[in-house]
Amino acid sequence: MTLSLQHTSAFRHFLKYALFALLIMLGGTCHAQESTEKDTEIHQGLSDTENVEETTEISLLTCAPGHEIHRLYGHSALRIRTQESDWAVNFGWFSFNTPNFVMKFILGLTDYSAAWQTMGIFLNDFCREEMGVTEQCLDLTPAESRKIREALWKVMEEDGYKTYDIPIRSSYGPNLQEQILGAQWTYRYNFLYDNCTTRVVDAIRWALQSEGEDLIFPNLKNSGQTVTQRQMIHDFTGQSPWYELGQDLMLGPETDEVHSLYNMASTWQNWIEGKKRQPKDEAPNFLPMYALQIFENAYIRDAEGHMRPLVKETTNLTPFLQRKADHPVIPLTPTMAGWLVLALTALVSFGEWKARKNSSDARLQRAWRIWGNALDITLWTVMGCTGVILTILTGWSAHPAVDTNWLTWLFCPAFLLAIIWRCCSQGGDRTVACVTLAAATFTVICRFCGLQWIPAAVLLFAVATAIRAAMALARNVQTTGARPAWKSWGTWCFILVYAVLQLISLRVF
């Protein structure tokens, strides 16, 4: 949902591999050549609102989802067109070169800004990404159009802006000189409640209310259609199943709350003339394609009760665009991987059990014990490393909908200690098995009791860990001469670490 002109290979690599599970609706970087010669001329042209009241036209621009991970959700912007100029205004401008970007990104401290682009550079950017652009021309009064134009320009003027000249290669002569005006202020980006779509939608609502008109949705009110934020996200991640799994691992039960489309469209946050927004209530997010559909069902009601459609004309600005079909990058889906892990776990566990019953063949027992240990260490490594990410998010991140996550019971960094206990503490190993079995059981309960959506791959993984935990308990019961669990230092150490990490995830500290 963000503006992107040119992506560095490092950024793409970062998005796809290093932190794909943390990539929640963020966008690309912007690189352009700065210009200092035309600021005065542009300022005068945009600030002069005399004689343009009747010719200012406001449109909502919706860009279809793209192929890249950070483009999966599309993008929203406003088109401001007069007789003298034609600009796309969006709130998806940020720089990957921001100091400490990665750490800020993980902790949910990513800042975005606003940018004005000439329509040439806007269309060129998204056409290169095969993202079709739909324009909804809004039936606003001249006063409302002027208010939106002035308010958005005031945002640019508040802390100044930089001008970038962008040459676009033309097939019919010299290169076209397009421009971008990048604001020098930032706002704290919130991918569910304060993003490129919510900002432009709220600007429209603010202009209507300032003129005594309301935005209403009678068709949505009568439909009674409901949706959760997680379902909205899934609408755009079907072709990226591993990214979808990463999203589901991070997002907690807040995204599983059911909202009606009518309430979602009707709830808005107060727009202040400037760069800040004053939240009224946290409302479900507007994804770009949802905003497009909602606007098609929107009406403007004036003070006298007369109604007119909000959208007077819808136009596909890229009819020539031929989008290539999306195909999963990895043929192996998370669910398939889950079944493979479960099948391998069942096979190794059955072989280990059969070998233990056949006590006469020591070499066979040792071979299956080695396979069992290798599988346990692999499962604990996955649980612990995933738990590191989830603990950071739930404990310290400012990202929305991640402060509570019941998956931290199963995915906890404490399981990395289980590798040590397997080697040097019989009681600690037994304790890990008990905790693992309880965590896996609780994960399944969460899914079927509606506490939180749990992906099928995670459910299969939980069953696999439960099988291995049961095998570990059975092995310890059969072992003679083992120290009682309550006398083992591994038991108390693991319980303490596990408890502290759970308290961190609940933000008790």
Coordinates of C-alpha atoms in Angstrom, one line a residue:
M1 CA 0.0 0.0 0.0
T2 CA 2.9 2.3 -0.4
L3 CA 4.7 4.4 -3.0
S4 CA 7.7 2.8 -4.7
L5 CA 9.8 4.0 -7.6
Q6 CA 12.9 1.9 -7.5
H7 CA 13.6 -1.0 -5.2
T8 CA 17.1 -1.9 -4.2
S9 CA 18.0 -5.6 -4.3
A10 CA 18.9 -5.5 -0.6
F11 CA 15.4 -4.3 0.2
R12 CA 13.8 -7.0 -1.9
H13 CA 16.0 -9.6 -0.3
F14 CA 15.1 -8.3 3.2
L15 CA 11.4 -8.4 2.4
K16 CA 11.4 -11.9 0.9
Y17 CA 13.8 -13.8 3.1
A18 CA 15.3 -12.1 6.2
L19 CA 12.1 -10.8 7.8
F20 CA 9.2 -12.1 5.6
A21 CA 7.2 -13.1 8.7
L22 CA 7.5 -9.5 10.0
L23 CA 6.5 -7.9 6.7
I24 CA 3.0 -6.6 7.5
M25 CA 1.8 -4.3 4.8
L26 CA 4.8 -2.2 4.4
G27 CA 6.1 -0.8 1.1
G28 CA 9.1 0.1 -0.9
T29 CA 11.6 2.9 -1.0
C30 CA 11.7 6.0 -3.2
H31 CA 14.8 7.1 -5.0
A32 CA 14.8 10.3 -7.1
Q33 CA 17.1 13.1 -8.1
E34 CA 16.5 16.2 -5.9
S35 CA 15.8 19.5 -7.6
T36 CA 15.9 23.0 -6.0
E37 CA 15.0 25.1 -9.0
K38 CA 11.2 24.8 -9.2
D39 CA 10.0 25.0 -5.6
T40 CA 8.7 28.5 -5.9
E41 CA 6.9 28.0 -9.1
I42 CA 5.2 24.8 -7.9
H43 CA 4.3 26.4 -4.6
Q44 CA 2.6 29.3 -6.4
G45 CA 0.7 27.0 -8.7
L46 CA -0.7 24.8 -6.0
S47 CA -1.4 27.5 -3.5
D48 CA -3.3 29.7 -5.9
T49 CA -6.9 28.6 -5.4
E50 CA -8.5 31.5 -7.1
N51 CA -10.5 30.8 -10.2
V52 CA -10.1 27.0 -9.8
E53 CA -13.0 26.3 -7.5
E54 CA -15.2 25.2 -10.4
T55 CA -12.5 23.1 -12.1
T56 CA -11.0 21.2 -9.2
E57 CA -11.8 17.5 -9.4
I58 CA -11.1 14.9 -6.7
S59 CA -10.9 11.2 -7.4
L60 CA -10.0 8.1 -5.4
L61 CA -7.2 6.1 -7.1
T62 CA -7.0 2.4 -6.2
C63 CA -4.1 0.3 -7.3
A64 CA -4.7 -3.4 -7.7
P65 CA -2.5 -5.8 -5.7
G66 CA 0.9 -6.5 -7.2
H67 CA 3.2 -9.5 -7.5
E68 CA 5.7 -8.5 -4.8
I69 CA 5.1 -9.2 -1.2
H70 CA 4.9 -5.6 -0.2
R71 CA 2.5 -4.9 -3.0
L72 CA 0.0 -7.7 -2.2
Y73 CA -2.6 -5.3 -0.7
G74 CA -2.6 -2.6 -3.4
H75 CA -2.4 1.1 -2.8
S76 CA -4.7 4.2 -2.4
A77 CA -4.2 7.8 -3.4
L78 CA -6.2 10.9 -4.2
R79 CA -6.1 12.5 -7.6
I80 CA -6.4 16.3 -7.6
R81 CA -6.9 17.7 -11.1
T82 CA -7.4 21.3 -12.2
Q83 CA -7.1 23.0 -15.5
E84 CA -3.4 23.8 -14.7
S85 CA -2.2 20.6 -12.9
D86 CA -2.8 16.9 -12.4
W87 CA -1.4 15.3 -9.2
A88 CA -1.7 12.1 -7.3
V89 CA -1.4 12.6 -3.5
N90 CA -0.7 9.7 -1.2
F91 CA 0.5 8.9 2.3
G92 CA 2.7 6.0 1.5
W93 CA 6.1 7.7 1.2
F94 CA 9.0 6.5 3.2
S95 CA 12.7 5.8 2.8
F96 CA 14.5 2.5 3.5
N97 CA 17.6 4.5 4.2
T98 CA 16.1 5.8 7.4
P99 CA 18.6 5.3 10.3
N100 CA 18.0 2.1 12.2
F101 CA 15.2 1.2 9.8
V102 CA 15.3 -2.6 10.5
M103 CA 15.0 -2.2 14.3
K104 CA 12.3 0.4 14.0
F105 CA 10.5 -1.8 11.5
I106 CA 10.5 -4.8 13.9
L107 CA 9.3 -2.7 16.8
G108 CA 6.5 -1.1 14.8
L109 CA 8.2 2.4 14.8
T110 CA 8.2 2.8 11.0
D111 CA 7.3 6.4 10.0
Y112 CA 5.6 7.4 6.7
S113 CA 5.0 10.7 5.0
A114 CA 3.0 12.3 2.2
A115 CA 4.0 12.9 -1.4
W116 CA 2.5 14.7 -4.4
Q117 CA 3.3 13.0 -7.7
T118 CA 2.4 14.1 -11.2
M119 CA 0.0 11.5 -12.7
G120 CA 2.6 10.5 -15.3
I121 CA 5.0 9.2 -12.7
F122 CA 2.3 7.7 -10.6
L123 CA 0.8 5.6 -13.5
N124 CA 4.3 4.7 -14.8
D125 CA 5.3 3.4 -11.4
F126 CA 2.3 1.1 -10.9
C127 CA 2.1 0.0 -14.5
R128 CA 5.7 -1.3 -14.3
E129 CA 4.5 -3.4 -11.3
E130 CA 1.5 -4.6 -13.4
M131 CA -0.8 -3.0 -10.8
G132 CA -4.0 -1.7 -12.6
V133 CA -5.2 1.7 -11.5
T134 CA -8.9 2.4 -11.1
E135 CA -10.2 6.0 -10.7
Q136 CA -13.4 6.9 -8.9
C137 CA -14.4 10.4 -9.7
L138 CA -16.2 11.8 -6.6
D139 CA -19.3 14.0 -6.8
L140 CA -18.1 16.7 -4.4
T141 CA -19.1 20.3 -4.4
P142 CA -16.6 23.0 -5.4
A143 CA -16.2 24.0 -1.8
E144 CA -15.5 20.4 -0.7
S145 CA -13.0 19.8 -3.5
R146 CA -11.2 23.1 -2.5
K147 CA -11.1 22.1 1.1
I148 CA -9.5 18.7 0.4
R149 CA -7.0 20.4 -1.9
E150 CA -6.1 23.1 0.6
A151 CA -5.9 20.7 3.5
L152 CA -3.6 18.3 1.7
W153 CA -1.3 21.1 0.5
K154 CA -1.2 22.5 4.1
V155 CA 0.2 19.1 5.1
M156 CA 3.0 19.6 2.6
E157 CA 3.7 23.2 3.7
E158 CA 3.8 22.4 7.4
D159 CA 7.4 21.3 7.6
G160 CA 8.4 22.0 4.0
Y161 CA 9.0 19.5 1.2
K162 CA 11.6 18.5 -1.4
T163 CA 11.2 18.4 -5.1
Y164 CA 12.4 15.6 -7.2
D165 CA 12.6 15.6 -11.0
I166 CA 11.9 12.1 -12.5
P167 CA 12.6 11.6 -16.2
I168 CA 10.4 9.0 -17.9
R169 CA 11.6 7.5 -21.2
S170 CA 9.1 8.2 -24.0
S171 CA 8.6 6.2 -27.2
Y172 CA 7.5 9.3 -29.1
G173 CA 10.3 11.7 -28.5
P174 CA 12.3 13.3 -25.7
N175 CA 12.0 12.0 -22.1
L176 CA 9.0 13.3 -20.1
Q177 CA 10.0 15.3 -17.0
E178 CA 7.8 14.3 -14.1
Q179 CA 7.9 15.5 -10.5
I180 CA 7.5 14.3 -7.0
L181 CA 7.1 16.6 -3.9
G182 CA 8.1 14.7 -0.8
A183 CA 6.9 16.2 2.6
Q184 CA 9.5 16.6 5.3
W185 CA 7.3 15.4 8.2
T186 CA 6.4 11.9 9.2
Y187 CA 3.5 10.1 10.9
R188 CA 3.6 6.7 12.7
Y189 CA 2.4 4.2 10.2
N190 CA -0.2 1.7 11.5
F191 CA -1.0 -1.0 9.0
L192 CA -4.5 -1.6 10.4
Y193 CA -5.7 1.8 11.5
D194 CA -3.5 4.6 10.0
N195 CA -2.2 3.9 6.5
C196 CA -2.3 5.2 3.0
T197 CA -6.0 4.3 2.6
T198 CA -7.4 5.5 5.9
R199 CA -5.7 8.9 5.4
V200 CA -7.2 9.7 2.0
V201 CA -10.6 8.3 3.0
D202 CA -10.7 10.4 6.2
A203 CA -9.8 13.5 4.1
I204 CA -12.9 13.0 2.0
R205 CA -15.1 12.4 5.1
W206 CA -13.7 15.5 6.8
A207 CA -14.5 17.7 3.8
L208 CA -18.0 16.4 3.6
Q209 CA -18.7 17.0 7.3
S210 CA -17.2 20.4 7.2
E211 CA -19.8 21.4 4.7
G212 CA -22.7 19.8 6.7
E213 CA -22.9 16.6 4.6
D214 CA -22.6 13.0 5.7
L215 CA -21.3 9.9 4.0
I216 CA -23.9 7.0 4.3
F217 CA -24.0 3.4 3.2
P218 CA -27.6 2.1 2.9
N219 CA -26.7 -0.9 0.8
L220 CA -24.1 -2.1 3.3
K221 CA -26.5 -1.6 6.2
N222 CA -29.1 -3.8 4.6
S223 CA -26.7 -6.5 3.6
G224 CA -25.6 -7.4 7.1
Q225 CA -22.3 -8.7 5.8
T226 CA -19.6 -9.3 8.4
V227 CA -15.8 -9.8 8.1
T228 CA -12.7 -10.1 10.3
Q229 CA -9.5 -8.3 9.7
R230 CA -7.7 -11.6 9.2
Q231 CA -10.2 -12.6 6.5
M232 CA -9.6 -9.3 4.8
I233 CA -5.9 -10.0 4.8
H234 CA -6.4 -13.5 3.5
D235 CA -8.2 -12.1 0.5
F236 CA -4.8 -10.9 -0.7
T237 CA -2.4 -13.5 0.4
G238 CA -3.8 -16.6 -1.3
Q239 CA -0.9 -16.7 -3.8
S240 CA 1.7 -16.2 -1.1
P241 CA 0.9 -19.1 1.4
W242 CA 4.2 -18.8 3.3
Y243 CA 3.7 -15.1 3.8
E244 CA 0.1 -15.8 4.9
L245 CA 1.5 -18.2 7.4
G246 CA 3.9 -15.6 8.7
Q247 CA 1.0 -13.1 9.1
D248 CA -1.1 -15.7 10.9
L249 CA 1.7 -16.5 13.3
M250 CA 2.2 -12.8 14.3
L251 CA -1.4 -11.5 14.4
G252 CA -3.3 -12.2 17.6
P253 CA -7.0 -12.6 18.4
E254 CA -7.7 -8.9 17.8
T255 CA -7.8 -9.5 14.1
D256 CA -10.4 -12.3 14.6
E257 CA -13.1 -10.0 16.0
V258 CA -16.1 -9.9 13.7
H259 CA -17.1 -6.5 12.3
S260 CA -20.0 -5.6 9.9
L261 CA -19.0 -3.9 6.7
Y262 CA -21.5 -1.2 7.5
N263 CA -19.8 -0.3 10.8
M264 CA -16.4 -0.5 9.2
A265 CA -17.4 2.0 6.5
S266 CA -19.3 4.3 9.0
T267 CA -16.6 4.5 11.6
W268 CA -14.0 7.2 10.9
Q269 CA -11.3 9.1 12.7
N270 CA -11.1 12.8 13.1
W271 CA -9.1 14.6 10.5
I272 CA -7.2 17.7 11.7
E273 CA -6.0 20.2 9.1
G274 CA -2.4 19.2 9.2
K275 CA -0.3 16.1 9.5
K276 CA -1.9 14.7 12.7
R277 CA -5.0 12.6 13.2
Q278 CA -7.0 12.4 16.3
P279 CA -8.4 8.9 16.8
K280 CA -12.1 8.7 17.7
D281 CA -12.2 5.0 18.1
E282 CA -10.0 2.3 16.7
A283 CA -11.9 1.0 13.7
P284 CA -11.3 -1.9 11.3
N285 CA -8.8 -1.1 8.7
F286 CA -9.5 0.0 5.1
L287 CA -7.6 -2.0 2.6
P288 CA -7.5 -0.3 -0.8
M289 CA -9.7 -2.8 -2.7
Y290 CA -12.2 -2.7 0.2
A291 CA -12.3 1.1 0.1
L292 CA -13.0 0.9 -3.7
Q293 CA -16.0 -1.4 -3.2
I294 CA -17.3 0.5 -0.2
F295 CA -17.2 3.8 -2.1
E296 CA -19.2 2.2 -4.9
N297 CA -22.0 1.7 -2.3
A298 CA -21.6 5.1 -0.7
Y299 CA -24.0 8.1 -0.9
I300 CA -23.7 11.7 0.2
R301 CA -26.6 13.1 2.3
D302 CA -26.9 16.8 2.6
A303 CA -28.4 18.9 5.4
E304 CA -31.8 18.7 3.7
G305 CA -31.8 14.9 3.5
H306 CA -31.2 14.7 -0.3
M307 CA -28.9 11.9 -1.4
R308 CA -26.5 11.5 -4.3
P309 CA -24.0 8.8 -5.1
L310 CA -20.5 9.6 -3.9
V311 CA -18.9 8.2 -7.1
K312 CA -20.1 9.8 -10.3
E313 CA -17.8 7.9 -12.6
T314 CA -15.5 4.9 -12.4
T315 CA -12.7 4.6 -15.0
N316 CA -10.0 2.0 -15.5
L317 CA -6.9 4.1 -16.2
T318 CA -4.8 1.1 -17.4
P319 CA -7.0 -0.8 -19.8
F320 CA -3.9 -1.8 -21.8
L321 CA -2.3 -3.5 -18.9
Q322 CA -1.9 -7.3 -19.2
R323 CA -1.2 -8.8 -15.8
K324 CA 0.7 -12.0 -15.6
A325 CA -0.8 -14.8 -13.5
D326 CA 0.5 -15.2 -10.0
H327 CA 2.1 -18.5 -9.1
P328 CA 3.4 -19.5 -5.7
V329 CA 7.2 -19.2 -5.6
I330 CA 7.5 -22.4 -3.5
P331 CA 5.4 -25.3 -4.7
L332 CA 5.4 -26.8 -1.2
T333 CA 2.7 -25.1 0.8
P334 CA 2.7 -24.7 4.6
T335 CA -0.1 -27.2 5.0
M336 CA 1.8 -29.8 2.8
A337 CA 4.9 -29.2 5.0
G338 CA 2.8 -29.7 8.1
W339 CA 1.5 -33.1 6.8
L340 CA 5.1 -34.1 6.0
V341 CA 6.3 -33.2 9.5
L342 CA 3.4 -35.1 11.0
A343 CA 4.1 -38.1 8.9
L344 CA 7.8 -38.1 9.6
T345 CA 7.1 -37.7 13.4
A346 CA 4.7 -40.6 13.3
L347 CA 7.2 -42.8 11.4
V348 CA 10.1 -42.0 13.7
S349 CA 8.0 -42.3 16.9
F350 CA 6.6 -45.7 15.8
G351 CA 10.1 -47.0 14.9
E352 CA 11.5 -45.8 18.2
W353 CA 8.7 -47.5 20.1
K354 CA 9.1 -50.8 18.2
A355 CA 12.9 -50.8 18.7
R356 CA 12.4 -50.2 22.4
K357 CA 10.1 -53.2 22.6
N358 CA 12.8 -55.3 20.8
S359 CA 15.4 -55.0 23.6
S360 CA 17.6 -57.6 22.1
D361 CA 18.9 -55.4 19.2
A362 CA 20.9 -52.6 20.8
R363 CA 22.1 -51.2 17.5
L364 CA 18.6 -50.8 16.2
Q365 CA 17.5 -49.1 19.4
R366 CA 20.5 -46.7 19.2
A367 CA 19.8 -45.9 15.5
W368 CA 16.1 -45.0 16.2
R369 CA 17.2 -43.1 19.3
I370 CA 19.5 -41.0 17.2
W371 CA 16.7 -40.3 14.7
G372 CA 14.4 -39.4 17.5
N373 CA 16.8 -37.0 19.1
A374 CA 17.5 -35.3 15.7
L375 CA 13.8 -34.8 15.2
D376 CA 13.2 -33.5 18.7
I377 CA 16.1 -31.0 18.3
T378 CA 14.7 -29.8 15.0
L379 CA 11.2 -29.3 16.4
W380 CA 12.6 -27.5 19.4
T381 CA 14.7 -25.2 17.2
V382 CA 11.7 -24.3 15.1
M383 CA 9.6 -23.6 18.2
G384 CA 12.4 -21.6 19.9
C385 CA 13.4 -19.5 16.9
T386 CA 9.8 -18.7 16.0
G387 CA 9.2 -17.9 19.7
V388 CA 12.0 -15.3 19.7
I389 CA 10.2 -13.3 17.0
L390 CA 6.8 -13.7 18.6
T391 CA 8.2 -12.7 22.1
I392 CA 9.8 -9.5 20.6
L393 CA 6.5 -8.6 18.9
T394 CA 4.2 -9.3 21.8
G395 CA 6.5 -7.9 24.4
W396 CA 7.9 -4.7 22.8
S397 CA 6.5 -4.0 19.3
A398 CA 4.1 -1.2 18.6
H399 CA 2.5 -3.0 15.7
P400 CA -1.2 -3.4 16.2
A401 CA -2.8 -6.8 17.0
V402 CA 0.4 -8.4 18.1
D403 CA 0.4 -7.6 21.8
T404 CA -1.6 -10.7 22.6
N405 CA -0.9 -14.0 20.9
W406 CA -1.7 -17.4 22.3
L407 CA 0.8 -19.0 20.0
T408 CA 3.5 -17.9 22.3
W409 CA 2.6 -21.0 24.5
L410 CA 3.8 -23.3 21.7
F411 CA 6.4 -21.1 20.2
C412 CA 8.6 -20.0 23.0
P413 CA 12.4 -19.3 23.2
A414 CA 12.6 -21.5 26.3
F415 CA 12.4 -24.5 24.1
L416 CA 15.9 -23.8 22.8
L417 CA 17.0 -24.9 26.3
A418 CA 15.5 -28.3 25.7
I419 CA 18.5 -29.2 23.6
I420 CA 20.7 -28.7 26.7
W421 CA 18.3 -30.7 28.9
R422 CA 18.3 -33.6 26.5
C423 CA 22.0 -33.9 27.0
C424 CA 22.5 -33.3 30.8
S425 CA 19.2 -33.3 32.8
Q426 CA 16.8 -36.3 32.8
G427 CA 14.2 -34.3 34.9
G428 CA 14.6 -31.3 32.6
D429 CA 13.8 -33.4 29.6
R430 CA 10.7 -34.7 31.3
T431 CA 9.6 -31.2 32.2
V432 CA 10.0 -30.0 28.6
A433 CA 7.8 -32.9 27.4
C434 CA 5.1 -32.0 29.9
V435 CA 5.1 -28.3 28.9
T436 CA 5.2 -29.2 25.2
L437 CA 2.2 -31.5 25.5
A438 CA 0.3 -28.8 27.5
A439 CA 1.2 -26.1 25.0
A440 CA 0.2 -28.2 22.0
T441 CA -3.1 -29.1 23.6
F442 CA -3.8 -25.5 24.4
T443 CA -3.0 -24.5 20.8
V444 CA -5.6 -26.9 19.4
I445 CA -8.2 -25.7 22.0
C446 CA -7.6 -22.1 20.9
R447 CA -8.5 -23.0 17.3
F448 CA -11.6 -25.0 18.0
C449 CA -12.9 -22.8 20.8
G450 CA -12.5 -19.6 18.7
L451 CA -9.9 -18.0 21.0
Q452 CA -7.7 -17.3 18.0
W453 CA -7.3 -18.5 14.4
I454 CA -4.7 -21.1 14.1
P455 CA -3.5 -22.1 10.6
A456 CA -3.8 -25.8 9.6
A457 CA 0.0 -26.0 9.3
V458 CA 0.4 -25.0 12.9
L459 CA -2.2 -27.4 14.1
L460 CA -0.4 -30.3 12.3
F461 CA 2.9 -29.1 13.8
A462 CA 1.3 -29.0 17.3
V463 CA 0.1 -32.6 16.9
A464 CA 3.6 -33.6 15.8
T465 CA 5.2 -32.0 18.9
A466 CA 2.5 -33.6 21.1
I467 CA 3.5 -37.1 19.7
R468 CA 7.1 -36.5 20.5
A469 CA 6.3 -35.2 24.0
A470 CA 4.3 -38.3 24.7
M471 CA 7.2 -40.5 23.5
A472 CA 9.6 -38.6 25.8
L473 CA 7.3 -39.2 28.8
A474 CA 6.9 -42.9 27.9
R475 CA 10.7 -43.2 27.6
N476 CA 11.2 -41.6 31.0
V477 CA 8.6 -43.7 32.7
Q478 CA 10.4 -46.8 31.4
T479 CA 13.8 -45.6 32.5
T480 CA 14.9 -47.0 35.8
G481 CA 16.8 -45.1 38.4
A482 CA 15.9 -41.6 37.0
R483 CA 16.0 -38.7 39.5
P484 CA 12.6 -37.3 40.5
A485 CA 11.7 -34.4 38.3
W486 CA 11.2 -32.1 41.2
K487 CA 14.8 -32.6 42.3
S488 CA 16.3 -31.7 38.9
W489 CA 17.8 -28.3 38.3
G490 CA 16.7 -28.5 34.7
T491 CA 13.1 -28.7 35.8
W492 CA 13.1 -25.5 37.8
C493 CA 15.3 -23.6 35.3
F494 CA 13.1 -24.4 32.4
I495 CA 9.9 -23.6 34.3
L496 CA 11.3 -20.3 35.4
V497 CA 12.5 -19.3 31.9
Y498 CA 9.3 -20.3 30.3
A499 CA 7.2 -18.5 32.9
V500 CA 9.2 -15.3 32.6
L501 CA 8.9 -15.3 28.8
Q502 CA 5.2 -15.8 28.9
L503 CA 4.9 -12.8 31.3
I504 CA 7.0 -10.8 28.8
S505 CA 4.6 -11.8 26.0
L506 CA 1.7 -10.6 28.2
R507 CA 3.5 -7.3 28.8
V508 CA 3.4 -7.8 32.6
F509 CA 6.9 -6.3 32.9

